[in-house]
Each structure stands twice: as structure tokens, then as C-alpha cells.
mmCIF file of N, CA, C and O in Angstrom:
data_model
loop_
_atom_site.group_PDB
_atom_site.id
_atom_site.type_symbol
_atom_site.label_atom_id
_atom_site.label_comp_id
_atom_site.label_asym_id
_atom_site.label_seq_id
_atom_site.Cartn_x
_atom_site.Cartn_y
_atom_site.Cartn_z
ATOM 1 N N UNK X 1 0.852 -1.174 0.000
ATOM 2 C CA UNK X 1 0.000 0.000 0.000
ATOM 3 C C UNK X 1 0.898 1.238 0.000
ATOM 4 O O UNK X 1 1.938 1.243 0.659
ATOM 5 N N UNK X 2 0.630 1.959 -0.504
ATOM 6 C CA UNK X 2 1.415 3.330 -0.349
ATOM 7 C C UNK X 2 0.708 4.587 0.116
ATOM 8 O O UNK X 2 -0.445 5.016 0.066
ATOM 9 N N UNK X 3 1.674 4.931 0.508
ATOM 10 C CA UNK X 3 1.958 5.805 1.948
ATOM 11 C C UNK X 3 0.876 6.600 1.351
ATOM 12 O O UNK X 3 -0.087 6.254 2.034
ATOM 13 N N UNK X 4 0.361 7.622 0.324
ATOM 14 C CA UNK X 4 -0.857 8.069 0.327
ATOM 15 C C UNK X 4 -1.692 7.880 0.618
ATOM 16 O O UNK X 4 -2.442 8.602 1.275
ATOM 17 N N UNK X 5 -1.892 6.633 0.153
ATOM 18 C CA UNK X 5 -3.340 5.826 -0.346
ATOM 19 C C UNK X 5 -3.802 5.485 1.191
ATOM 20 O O UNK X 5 -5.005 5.439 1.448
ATOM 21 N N UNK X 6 -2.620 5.201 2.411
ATOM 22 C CA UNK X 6 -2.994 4.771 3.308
ATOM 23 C C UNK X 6 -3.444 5.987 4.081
ATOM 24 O O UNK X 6 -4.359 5.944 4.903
ATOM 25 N N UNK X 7 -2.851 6.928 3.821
ATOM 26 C CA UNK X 7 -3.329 8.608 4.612
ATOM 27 C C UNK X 7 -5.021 8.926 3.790
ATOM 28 O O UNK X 7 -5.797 9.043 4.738
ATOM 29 N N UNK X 8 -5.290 8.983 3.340
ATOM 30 C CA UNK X 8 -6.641 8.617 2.294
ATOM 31 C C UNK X 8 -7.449 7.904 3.199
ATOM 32 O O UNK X 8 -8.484 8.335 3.708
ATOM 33 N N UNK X 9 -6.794 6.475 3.436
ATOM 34 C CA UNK X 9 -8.156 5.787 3.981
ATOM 35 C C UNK X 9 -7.918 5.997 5.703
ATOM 36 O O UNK X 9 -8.708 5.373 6.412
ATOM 37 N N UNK X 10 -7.167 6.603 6.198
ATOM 38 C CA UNK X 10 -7.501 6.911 7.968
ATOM 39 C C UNK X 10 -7.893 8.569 7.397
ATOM 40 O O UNK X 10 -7.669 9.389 8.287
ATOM 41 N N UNK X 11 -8.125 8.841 6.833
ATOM 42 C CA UNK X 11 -8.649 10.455 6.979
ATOM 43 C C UNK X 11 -10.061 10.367 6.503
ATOM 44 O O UNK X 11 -10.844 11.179 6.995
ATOM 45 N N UNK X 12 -10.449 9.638 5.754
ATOM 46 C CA UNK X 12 -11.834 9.293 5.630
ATOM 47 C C UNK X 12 -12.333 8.605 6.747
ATOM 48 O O UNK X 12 -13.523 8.833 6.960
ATOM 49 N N UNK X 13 -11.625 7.610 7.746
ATOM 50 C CA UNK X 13 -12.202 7.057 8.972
ATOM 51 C C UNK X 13 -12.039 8.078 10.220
ATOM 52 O O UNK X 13 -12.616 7.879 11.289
ATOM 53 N N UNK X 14 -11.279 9.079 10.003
ATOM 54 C CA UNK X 14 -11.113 10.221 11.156
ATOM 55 C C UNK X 14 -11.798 10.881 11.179
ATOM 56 O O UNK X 14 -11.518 12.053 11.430
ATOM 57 N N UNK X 15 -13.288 10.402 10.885
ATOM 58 C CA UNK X 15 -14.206 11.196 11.407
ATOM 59 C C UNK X 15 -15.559 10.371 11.693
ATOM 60 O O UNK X 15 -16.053 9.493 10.985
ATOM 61 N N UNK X 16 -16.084 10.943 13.060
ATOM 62 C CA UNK X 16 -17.193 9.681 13.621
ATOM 63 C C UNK X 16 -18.094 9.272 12.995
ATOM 64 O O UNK X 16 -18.317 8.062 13.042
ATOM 65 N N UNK X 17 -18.750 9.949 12.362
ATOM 66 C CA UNK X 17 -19.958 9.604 11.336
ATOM 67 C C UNK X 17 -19.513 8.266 10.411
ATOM 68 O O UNK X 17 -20.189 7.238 10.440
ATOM 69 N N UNK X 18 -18.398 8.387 9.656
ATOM 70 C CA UNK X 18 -17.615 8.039 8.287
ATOM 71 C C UNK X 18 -17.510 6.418 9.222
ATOM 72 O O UNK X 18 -18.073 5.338 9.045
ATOM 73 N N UNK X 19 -16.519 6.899 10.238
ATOM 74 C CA UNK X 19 -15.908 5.266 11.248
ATOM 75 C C UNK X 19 -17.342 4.387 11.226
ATOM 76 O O UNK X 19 -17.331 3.254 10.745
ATOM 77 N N UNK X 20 -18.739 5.043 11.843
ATOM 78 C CA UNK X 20 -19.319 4.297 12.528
ATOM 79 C C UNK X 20 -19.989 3.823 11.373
ATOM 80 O O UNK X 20 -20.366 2.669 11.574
ATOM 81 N N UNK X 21 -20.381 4.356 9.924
ATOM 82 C CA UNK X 21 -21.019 3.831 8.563
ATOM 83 C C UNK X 21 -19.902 2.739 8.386
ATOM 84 O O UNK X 21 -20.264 1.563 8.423
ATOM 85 N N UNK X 22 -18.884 2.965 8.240
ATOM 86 C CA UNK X 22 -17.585 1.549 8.018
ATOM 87 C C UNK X 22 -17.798 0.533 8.732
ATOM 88 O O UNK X 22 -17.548 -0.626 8.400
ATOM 89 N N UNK X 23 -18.477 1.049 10.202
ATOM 90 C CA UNK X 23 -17.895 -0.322 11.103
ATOM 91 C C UNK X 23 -19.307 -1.090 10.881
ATOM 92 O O UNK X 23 -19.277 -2.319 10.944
ATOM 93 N N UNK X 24 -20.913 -0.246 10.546
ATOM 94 C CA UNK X 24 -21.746 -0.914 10.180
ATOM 95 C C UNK X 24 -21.702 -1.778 9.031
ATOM 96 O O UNK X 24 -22.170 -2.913 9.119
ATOM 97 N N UNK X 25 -21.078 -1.271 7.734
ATOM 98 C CA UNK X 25 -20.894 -2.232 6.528
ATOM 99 C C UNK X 25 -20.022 -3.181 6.885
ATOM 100 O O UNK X 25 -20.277 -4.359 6.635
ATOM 101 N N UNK X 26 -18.904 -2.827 7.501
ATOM 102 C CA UNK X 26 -18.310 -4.369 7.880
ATOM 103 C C UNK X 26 -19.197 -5.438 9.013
ATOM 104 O O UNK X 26 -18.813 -6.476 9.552
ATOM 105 N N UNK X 27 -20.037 -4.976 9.074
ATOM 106 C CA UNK X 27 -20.775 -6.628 9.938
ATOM 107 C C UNK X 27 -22.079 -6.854 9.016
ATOM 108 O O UNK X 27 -22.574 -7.936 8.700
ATOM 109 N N UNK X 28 -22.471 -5.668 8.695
ATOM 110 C CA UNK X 28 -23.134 -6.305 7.157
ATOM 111 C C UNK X 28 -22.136 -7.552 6.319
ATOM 112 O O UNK X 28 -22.644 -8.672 6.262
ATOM 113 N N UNK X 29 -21.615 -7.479 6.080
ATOM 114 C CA UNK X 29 -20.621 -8.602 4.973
ATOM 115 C C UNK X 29 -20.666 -7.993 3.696
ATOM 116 O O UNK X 29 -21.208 -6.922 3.423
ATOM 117 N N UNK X 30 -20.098 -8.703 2.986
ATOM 118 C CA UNK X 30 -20.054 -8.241 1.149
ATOM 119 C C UNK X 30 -21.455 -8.278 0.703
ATOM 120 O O UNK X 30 -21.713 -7.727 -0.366
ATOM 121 N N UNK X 31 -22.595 -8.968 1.508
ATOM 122 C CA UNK X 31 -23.619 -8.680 0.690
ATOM 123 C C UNK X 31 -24.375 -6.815 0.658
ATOM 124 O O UNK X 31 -25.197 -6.390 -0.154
ATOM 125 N N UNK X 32 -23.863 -6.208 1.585
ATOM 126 C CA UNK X 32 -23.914 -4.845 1.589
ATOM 127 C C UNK X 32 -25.480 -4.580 2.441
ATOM 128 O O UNK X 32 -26.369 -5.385 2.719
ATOM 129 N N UNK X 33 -25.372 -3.258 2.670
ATOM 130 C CA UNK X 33 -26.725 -2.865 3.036
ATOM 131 C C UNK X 33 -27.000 -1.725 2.398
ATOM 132 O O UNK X 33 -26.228 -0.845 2.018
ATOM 133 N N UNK X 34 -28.386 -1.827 2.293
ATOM 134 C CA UNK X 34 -29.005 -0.084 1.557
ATOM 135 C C UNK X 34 -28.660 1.086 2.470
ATOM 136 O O UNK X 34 -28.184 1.291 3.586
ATOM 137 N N UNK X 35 -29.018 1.575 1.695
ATOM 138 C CA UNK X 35 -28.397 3.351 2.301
ATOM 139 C C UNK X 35 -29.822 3.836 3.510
ATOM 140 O O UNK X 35 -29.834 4.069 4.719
ATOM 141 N N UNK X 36 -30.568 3.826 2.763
ATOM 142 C CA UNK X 36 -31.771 3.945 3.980
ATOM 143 C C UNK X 36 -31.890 3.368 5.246
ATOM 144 O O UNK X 36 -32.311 3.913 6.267
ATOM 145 N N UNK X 37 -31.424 2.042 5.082
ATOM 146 C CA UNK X 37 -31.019 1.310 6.520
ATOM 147 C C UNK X 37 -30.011 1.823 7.224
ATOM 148 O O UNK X 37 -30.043 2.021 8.439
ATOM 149 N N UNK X 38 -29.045 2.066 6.453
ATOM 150 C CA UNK X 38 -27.743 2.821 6.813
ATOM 151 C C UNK X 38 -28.231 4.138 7.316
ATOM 152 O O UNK X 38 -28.227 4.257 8.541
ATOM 153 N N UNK X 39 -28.608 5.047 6.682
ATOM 154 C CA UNK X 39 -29.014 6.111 7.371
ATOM 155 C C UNK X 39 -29.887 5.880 8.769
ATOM 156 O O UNK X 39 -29.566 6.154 9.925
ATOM 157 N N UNK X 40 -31.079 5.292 8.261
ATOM 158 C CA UNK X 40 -32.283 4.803 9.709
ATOM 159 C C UNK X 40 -31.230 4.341 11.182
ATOM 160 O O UNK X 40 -31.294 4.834 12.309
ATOM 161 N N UNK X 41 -30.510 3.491 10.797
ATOM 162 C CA UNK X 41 -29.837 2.884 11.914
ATOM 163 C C UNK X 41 -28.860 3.475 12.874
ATOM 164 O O UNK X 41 -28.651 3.108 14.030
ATOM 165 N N UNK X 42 -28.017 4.921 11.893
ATOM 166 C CA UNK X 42 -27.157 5.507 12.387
ATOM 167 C C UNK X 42 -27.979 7.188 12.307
ATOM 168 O O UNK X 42 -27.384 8.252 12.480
ATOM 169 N N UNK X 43 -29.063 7.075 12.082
ATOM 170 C CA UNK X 43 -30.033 8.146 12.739
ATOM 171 C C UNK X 43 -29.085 9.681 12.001
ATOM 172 O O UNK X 43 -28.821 10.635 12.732
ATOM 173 N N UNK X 44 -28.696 9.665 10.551
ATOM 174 C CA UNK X 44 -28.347 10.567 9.593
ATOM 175 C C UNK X 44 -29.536 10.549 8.881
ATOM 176 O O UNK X 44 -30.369 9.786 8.392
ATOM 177 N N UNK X 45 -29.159 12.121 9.084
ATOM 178 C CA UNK X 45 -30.209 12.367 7.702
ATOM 179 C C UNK X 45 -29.246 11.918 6.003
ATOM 180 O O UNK X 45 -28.022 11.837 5.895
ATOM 181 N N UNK X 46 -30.262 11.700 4.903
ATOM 182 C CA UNK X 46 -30.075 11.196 3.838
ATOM 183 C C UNK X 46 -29.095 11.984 3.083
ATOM 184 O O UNK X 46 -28.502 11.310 2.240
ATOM 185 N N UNK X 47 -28.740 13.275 3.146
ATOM 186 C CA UNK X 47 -27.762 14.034 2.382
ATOM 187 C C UNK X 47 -26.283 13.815 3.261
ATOM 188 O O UNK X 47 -25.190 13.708 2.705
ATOM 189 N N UNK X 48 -26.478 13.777 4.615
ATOM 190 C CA UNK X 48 -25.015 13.624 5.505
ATOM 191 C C UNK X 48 -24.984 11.666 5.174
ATOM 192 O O UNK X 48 -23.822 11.269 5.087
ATOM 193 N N UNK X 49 -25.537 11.081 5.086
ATOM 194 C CA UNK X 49 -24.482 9.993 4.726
ATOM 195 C C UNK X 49 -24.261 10.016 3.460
ATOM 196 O O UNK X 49 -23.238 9.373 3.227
ATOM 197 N N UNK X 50 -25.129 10.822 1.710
ATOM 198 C CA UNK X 50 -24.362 10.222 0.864
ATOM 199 C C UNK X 50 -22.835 10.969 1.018
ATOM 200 O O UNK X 50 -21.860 10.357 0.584
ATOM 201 N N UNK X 51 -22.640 12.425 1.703
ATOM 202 C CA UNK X 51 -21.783 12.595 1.745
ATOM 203 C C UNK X 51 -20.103 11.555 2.305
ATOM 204 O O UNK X 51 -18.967 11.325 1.892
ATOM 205 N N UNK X 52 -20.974 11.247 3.429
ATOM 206 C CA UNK X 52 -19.890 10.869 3.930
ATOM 207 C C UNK X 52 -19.524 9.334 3.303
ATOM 208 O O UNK X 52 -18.479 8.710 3.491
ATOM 209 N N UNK X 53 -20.836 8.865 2.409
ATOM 210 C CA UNK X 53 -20.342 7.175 1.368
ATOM 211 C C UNK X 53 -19.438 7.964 0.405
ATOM 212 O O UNK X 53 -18.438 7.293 0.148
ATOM 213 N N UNK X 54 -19.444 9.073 -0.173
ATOM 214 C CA UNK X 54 -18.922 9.413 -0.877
ATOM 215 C C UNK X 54 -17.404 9.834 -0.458
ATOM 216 O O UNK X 54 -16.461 9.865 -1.249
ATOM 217 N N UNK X 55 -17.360 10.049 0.485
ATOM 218 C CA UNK X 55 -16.065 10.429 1.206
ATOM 219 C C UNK X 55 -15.105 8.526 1.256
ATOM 220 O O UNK X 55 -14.063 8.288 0.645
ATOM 221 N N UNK X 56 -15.715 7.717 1.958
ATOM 222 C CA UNK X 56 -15.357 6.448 2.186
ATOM 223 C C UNK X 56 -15.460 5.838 0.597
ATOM 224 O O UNK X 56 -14.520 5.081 0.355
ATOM 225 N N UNK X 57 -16.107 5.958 -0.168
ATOM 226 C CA UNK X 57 -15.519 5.856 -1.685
ATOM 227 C C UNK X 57 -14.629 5.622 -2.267
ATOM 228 O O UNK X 57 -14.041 4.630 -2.697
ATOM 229 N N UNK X 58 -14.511 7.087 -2.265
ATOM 230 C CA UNK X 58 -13.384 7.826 -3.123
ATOM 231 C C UNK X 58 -12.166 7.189 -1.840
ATOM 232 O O UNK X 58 -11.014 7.305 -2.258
ATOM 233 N N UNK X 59 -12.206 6.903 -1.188
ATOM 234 C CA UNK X 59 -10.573 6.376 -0.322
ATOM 235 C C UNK X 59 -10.636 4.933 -0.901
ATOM 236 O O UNK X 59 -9.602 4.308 -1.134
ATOM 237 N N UNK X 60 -11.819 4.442 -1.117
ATOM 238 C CA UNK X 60 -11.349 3.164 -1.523
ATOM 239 C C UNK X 60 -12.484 1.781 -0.695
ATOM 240 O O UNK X 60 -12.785 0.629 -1.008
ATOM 241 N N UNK X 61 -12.801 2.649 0.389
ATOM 242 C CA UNK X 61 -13.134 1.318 1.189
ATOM 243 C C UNK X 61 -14.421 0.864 0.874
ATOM 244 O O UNK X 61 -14.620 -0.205 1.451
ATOM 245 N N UNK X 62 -15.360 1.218 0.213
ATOM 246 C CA UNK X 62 -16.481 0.859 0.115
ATOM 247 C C UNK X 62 -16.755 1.058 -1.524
ATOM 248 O O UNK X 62 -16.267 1.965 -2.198
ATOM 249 N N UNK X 63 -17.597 0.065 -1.985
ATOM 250 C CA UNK X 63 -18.408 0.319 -3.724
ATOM 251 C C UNK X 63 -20.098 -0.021 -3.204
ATOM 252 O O UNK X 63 -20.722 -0.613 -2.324
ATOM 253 N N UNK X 64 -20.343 0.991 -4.693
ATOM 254 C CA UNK X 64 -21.972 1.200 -4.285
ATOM 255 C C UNK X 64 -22.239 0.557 -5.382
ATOM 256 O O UNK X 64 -21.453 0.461 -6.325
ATOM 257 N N UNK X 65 -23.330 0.088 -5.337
ATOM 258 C CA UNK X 65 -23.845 -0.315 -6.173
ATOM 259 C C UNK X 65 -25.800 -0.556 -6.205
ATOM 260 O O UNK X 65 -26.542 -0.656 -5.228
ATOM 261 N N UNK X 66 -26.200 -0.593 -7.792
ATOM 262 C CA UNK X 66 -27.625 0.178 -7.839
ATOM 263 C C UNK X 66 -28.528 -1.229 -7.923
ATOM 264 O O UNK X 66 -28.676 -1.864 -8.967
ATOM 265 N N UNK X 67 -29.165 -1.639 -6.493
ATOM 266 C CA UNK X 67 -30.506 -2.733 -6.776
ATOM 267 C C UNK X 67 -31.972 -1.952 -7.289
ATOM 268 O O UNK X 67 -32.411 -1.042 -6.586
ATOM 269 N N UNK X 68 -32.437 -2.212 -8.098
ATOM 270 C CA UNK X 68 -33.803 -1.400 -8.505
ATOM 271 C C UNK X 68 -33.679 0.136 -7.579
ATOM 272 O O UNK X 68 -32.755 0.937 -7.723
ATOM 273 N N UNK X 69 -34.308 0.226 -7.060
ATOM 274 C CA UNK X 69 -34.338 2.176 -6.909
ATOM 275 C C UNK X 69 -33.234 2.422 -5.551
ATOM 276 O O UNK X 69 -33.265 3.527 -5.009
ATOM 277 N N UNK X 70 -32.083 1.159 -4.928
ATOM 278 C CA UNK X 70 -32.092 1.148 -3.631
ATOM 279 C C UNK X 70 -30.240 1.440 -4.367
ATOM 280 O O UNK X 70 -29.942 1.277 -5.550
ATOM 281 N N UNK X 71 -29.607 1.735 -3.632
ATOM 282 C CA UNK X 71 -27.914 2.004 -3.169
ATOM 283 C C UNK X 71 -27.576 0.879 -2.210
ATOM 284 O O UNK X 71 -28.153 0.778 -1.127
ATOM 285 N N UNK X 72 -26.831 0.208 -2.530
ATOM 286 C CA UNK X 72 -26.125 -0.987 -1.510
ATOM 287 C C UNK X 72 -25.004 -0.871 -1.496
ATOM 288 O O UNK X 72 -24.312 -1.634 -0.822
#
């Protein structure tokens, strides 16, 4: 891994919102969870988590992907 890439993905987890969406998809598993659950569960409103999926993204740690009208 290089030394960027690894400053990338702790600066996207250095922040509580971002950590606690990560630590929920990791006990989800690879089958993923929707964003609405994701939001409902961690009690964000719908614009502060796509931000912050979008933040955990772009570092790398997470892919979205489109089931009929839902984000997983």
C-alpha cells in the first residue's frame, strides 16, 4: 500500500460519522446494506451519509452499487 493511499483511507475514517457507517458495513458482509437502513440505523439524515459514502468511496473502502431504486 502506499503511503498516500494509506493517509486517504484513515482520513476518511477520522471522522465519527464516516468510522461508525464503516464499522456498520463491515458486519453487514459483502452482501452490503441499503443506504436507507444505513441512514435509519445511524439516525443521519439522507444528504449527511451520501456525503460521507462518498467520502469512504473515493478512499477506496467501500463500492456502491444500484438494486432497482435502492444504493447498496
Amino acid at each position: 500500500m502506499k503511503k498516500q493511499h494509506a493517509v486517504d483511507i484513515l482520513s476518511a475514517l477520522a471522522q465519527e460519522n464516516r468510522l461508525d457507517v464503516f464499522r456498520l458495513l463491515v458486519k453487514a458482509g459483502p452482501q452490503g446494506m441499503p443506504a436507507g437502513h444505513i441512514a435509519a440505523s445511524l439516525r443521519l439524515p439522507p444528504n449527511a451519509l451520501t456525503f460521507h459514502l462518498d467520502r469512504l468511496r473515493d478512499a477506496g473502502l467501500l463500492s456502491v452499487r444500484r438494486q432497482g431504486r435502492s444504493m447498496i
